[in-house]
Short mmCIF file of C-alpha atoms in Angstrom, two decimals:
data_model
loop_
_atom_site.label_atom_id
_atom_site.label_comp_id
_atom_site.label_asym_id
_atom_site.label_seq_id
_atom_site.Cartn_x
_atom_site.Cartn_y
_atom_site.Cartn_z
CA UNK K 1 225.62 -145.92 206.16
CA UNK K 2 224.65 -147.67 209.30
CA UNK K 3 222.93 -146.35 212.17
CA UNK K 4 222.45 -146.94 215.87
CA UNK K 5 220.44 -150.09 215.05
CA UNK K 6 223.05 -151.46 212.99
CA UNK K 7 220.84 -151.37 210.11
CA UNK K 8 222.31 -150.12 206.47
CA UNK K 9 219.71 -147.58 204.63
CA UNK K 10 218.33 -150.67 202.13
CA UNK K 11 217.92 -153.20 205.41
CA UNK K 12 215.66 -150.84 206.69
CA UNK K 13 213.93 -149.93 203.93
CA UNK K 14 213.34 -153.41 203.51
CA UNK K 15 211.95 -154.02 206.96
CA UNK K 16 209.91 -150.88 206.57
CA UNK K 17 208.28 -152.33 203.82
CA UNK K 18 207.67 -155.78 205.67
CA UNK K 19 206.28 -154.01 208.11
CA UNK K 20 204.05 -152.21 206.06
CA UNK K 21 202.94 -155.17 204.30
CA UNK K 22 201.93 -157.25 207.02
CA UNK K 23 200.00 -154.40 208.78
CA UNK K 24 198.10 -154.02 205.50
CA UNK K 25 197.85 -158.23 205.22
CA UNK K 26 195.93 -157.78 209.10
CA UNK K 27 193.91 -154.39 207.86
CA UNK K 28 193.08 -157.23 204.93
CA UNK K 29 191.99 -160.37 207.85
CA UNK K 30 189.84 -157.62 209.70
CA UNK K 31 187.62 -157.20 206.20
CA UNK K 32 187.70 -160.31 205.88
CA UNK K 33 186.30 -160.93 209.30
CA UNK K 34 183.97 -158.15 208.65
CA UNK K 35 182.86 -160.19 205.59
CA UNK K 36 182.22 -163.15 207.15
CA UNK K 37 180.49 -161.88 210.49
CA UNK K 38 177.96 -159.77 207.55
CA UNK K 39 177.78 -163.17 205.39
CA UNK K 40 176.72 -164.55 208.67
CA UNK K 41 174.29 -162.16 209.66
CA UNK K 42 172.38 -162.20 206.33
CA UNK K 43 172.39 -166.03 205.86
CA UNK K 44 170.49 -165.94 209.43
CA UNK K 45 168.06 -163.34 208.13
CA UNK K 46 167.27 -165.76 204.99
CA UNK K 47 166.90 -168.29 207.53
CA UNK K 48 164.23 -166.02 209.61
CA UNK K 49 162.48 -165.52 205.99
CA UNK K 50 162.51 -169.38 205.60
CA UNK K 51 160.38 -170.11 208.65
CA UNK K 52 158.21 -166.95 208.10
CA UNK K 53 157.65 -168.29 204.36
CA UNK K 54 156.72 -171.54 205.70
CA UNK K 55 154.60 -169.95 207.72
CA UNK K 56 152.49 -167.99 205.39
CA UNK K 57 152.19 -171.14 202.94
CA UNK K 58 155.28 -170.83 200.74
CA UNK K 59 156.91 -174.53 201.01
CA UNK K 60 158.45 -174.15 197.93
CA UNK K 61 160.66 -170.94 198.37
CA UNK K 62 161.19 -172.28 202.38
CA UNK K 63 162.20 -175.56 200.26
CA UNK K 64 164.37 -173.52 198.16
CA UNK K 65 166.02 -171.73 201.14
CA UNK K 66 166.93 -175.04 203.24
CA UNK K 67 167.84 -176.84 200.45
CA UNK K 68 169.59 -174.71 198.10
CA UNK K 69 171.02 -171.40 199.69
CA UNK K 70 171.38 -171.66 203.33
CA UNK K 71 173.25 -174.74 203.16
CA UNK K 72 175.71 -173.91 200.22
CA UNK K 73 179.07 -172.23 200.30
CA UNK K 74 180.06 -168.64 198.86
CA UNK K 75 183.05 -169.56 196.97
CA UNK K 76 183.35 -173.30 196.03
CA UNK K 77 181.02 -174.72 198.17
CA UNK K 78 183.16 -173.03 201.30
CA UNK K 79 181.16 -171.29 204.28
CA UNK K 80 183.05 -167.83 205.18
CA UNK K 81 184.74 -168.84 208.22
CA UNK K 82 186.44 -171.71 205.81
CA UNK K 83 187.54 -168.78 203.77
CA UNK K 84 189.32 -167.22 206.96
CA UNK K 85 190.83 -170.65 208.49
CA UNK K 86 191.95 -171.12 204.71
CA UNK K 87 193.56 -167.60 204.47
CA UNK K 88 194.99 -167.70 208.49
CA UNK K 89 196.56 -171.29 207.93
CA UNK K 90 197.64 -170.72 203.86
CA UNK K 91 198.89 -167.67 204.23
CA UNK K 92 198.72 -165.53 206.87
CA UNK K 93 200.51 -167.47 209.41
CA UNK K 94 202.99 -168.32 207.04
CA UNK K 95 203.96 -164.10 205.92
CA UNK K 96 203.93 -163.43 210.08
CA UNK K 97 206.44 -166.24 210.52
CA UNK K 98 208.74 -165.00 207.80
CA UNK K 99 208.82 -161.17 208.38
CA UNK K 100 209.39 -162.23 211.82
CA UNK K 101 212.15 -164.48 211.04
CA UNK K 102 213.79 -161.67 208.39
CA UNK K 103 213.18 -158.86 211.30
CA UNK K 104 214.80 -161.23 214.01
CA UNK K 105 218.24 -161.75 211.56
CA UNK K 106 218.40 -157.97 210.18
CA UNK K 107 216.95 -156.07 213.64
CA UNK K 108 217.06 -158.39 216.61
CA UNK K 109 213.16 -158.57 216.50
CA UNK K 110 212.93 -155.10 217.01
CA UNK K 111 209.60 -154.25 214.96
CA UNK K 112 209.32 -150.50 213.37
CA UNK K 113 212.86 -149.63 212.74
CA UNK K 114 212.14 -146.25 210.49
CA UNK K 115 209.57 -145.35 213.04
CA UNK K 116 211.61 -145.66 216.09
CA UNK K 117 214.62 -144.13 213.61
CA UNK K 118 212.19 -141.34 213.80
CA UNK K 119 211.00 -141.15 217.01
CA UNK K 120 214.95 -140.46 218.32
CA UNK K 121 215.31 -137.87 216.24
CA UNK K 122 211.81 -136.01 217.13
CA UNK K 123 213.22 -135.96 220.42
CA UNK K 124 216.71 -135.24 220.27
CA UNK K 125 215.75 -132.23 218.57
CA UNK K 126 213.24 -131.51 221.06
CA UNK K 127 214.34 -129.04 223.88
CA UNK K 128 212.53 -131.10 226.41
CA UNK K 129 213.92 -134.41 227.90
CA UNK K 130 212.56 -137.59 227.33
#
C-alpha cells in the first residue's frame, strides 16, 4: 500500500533503516572524534612528563618518550586524526553519498519518511490545528 509520499510499506522501511544507520555511522564519527581529541590530550601530557623527566635527570625515559612513544602511531604507525581522515574519506563520505542517492530516487530527498509518516498522523488526530 502506498501512502501520501508515494512510498510502498518495504521502501520505507528501507529508508527508515538507512536513516537509522547513518545516524548511528555519525553517533560512531563523534566517538571517534572523542577518541582522538582524548588520544591527543594524553600524548601532550606524556609530552609535559618528557620535559619534567628531563628536568629532574631522567634522559633516558625523556629519550624513551621523544623517541619511541610520542612520535609513533596508535594503530599501524597512524596518528588519530589519520584514523578519522581514513574513516571520513573510506567510508563515511562514501555511505552519506549513497543513502542520499537511494533517498533522492525512492523519496525525492525527503529525509525521515516514517517519522514525518508519524508526525501527520499525531496531528490529524489531534483536536488542535497545526
Amino acid at each position: 500500500m502506498d501512502d501520501q509520499q508515494g512510498l510502498n510499506e518495504s521502501e520505507r522501511a528501507a529508508l527508515h533503516d538507512l536513516q537509522l544507520g547513518i545516524e548511528h555511522l555519525h553517533r560512531g564519527y563523534g566517538h571517534l572524534l572523542a577518541f582522538h581529541h582524548a588520544v591527543g590530550r594524553g600524548m601532550n601530557r606524556f609530552d609535559d612528563a618528557r620535559e619534567k623527566l628531563r628536568a629532574s635527570g631522567h634522559d633516558e625515559h625523556a629519550d624513551a618518550l621523544r623517541d619511541d612513544l610520542l612520535p609513533a602511531g596508535v594503530v599501524d604507525g597512524q596518528w588519530t586524526y589519520e584514523l578519522v581522515e581514513a574513516f571520513v574519506d573510506e567510508f563515511l563520505d562514501p555511505v552519506d553519498e549513497f543513502e542520499a542517492a537511494v533517498r533522492e530516487e525512492l523519496a525525492d530527498g525527503r529525509r525521515h519518511v516514517t517519522e514525518d509518516r508519524q508526525r501527520r498522523a499525531w496531528r490529524e488526530r489531534s483536536e488542535k490545528d497545526w
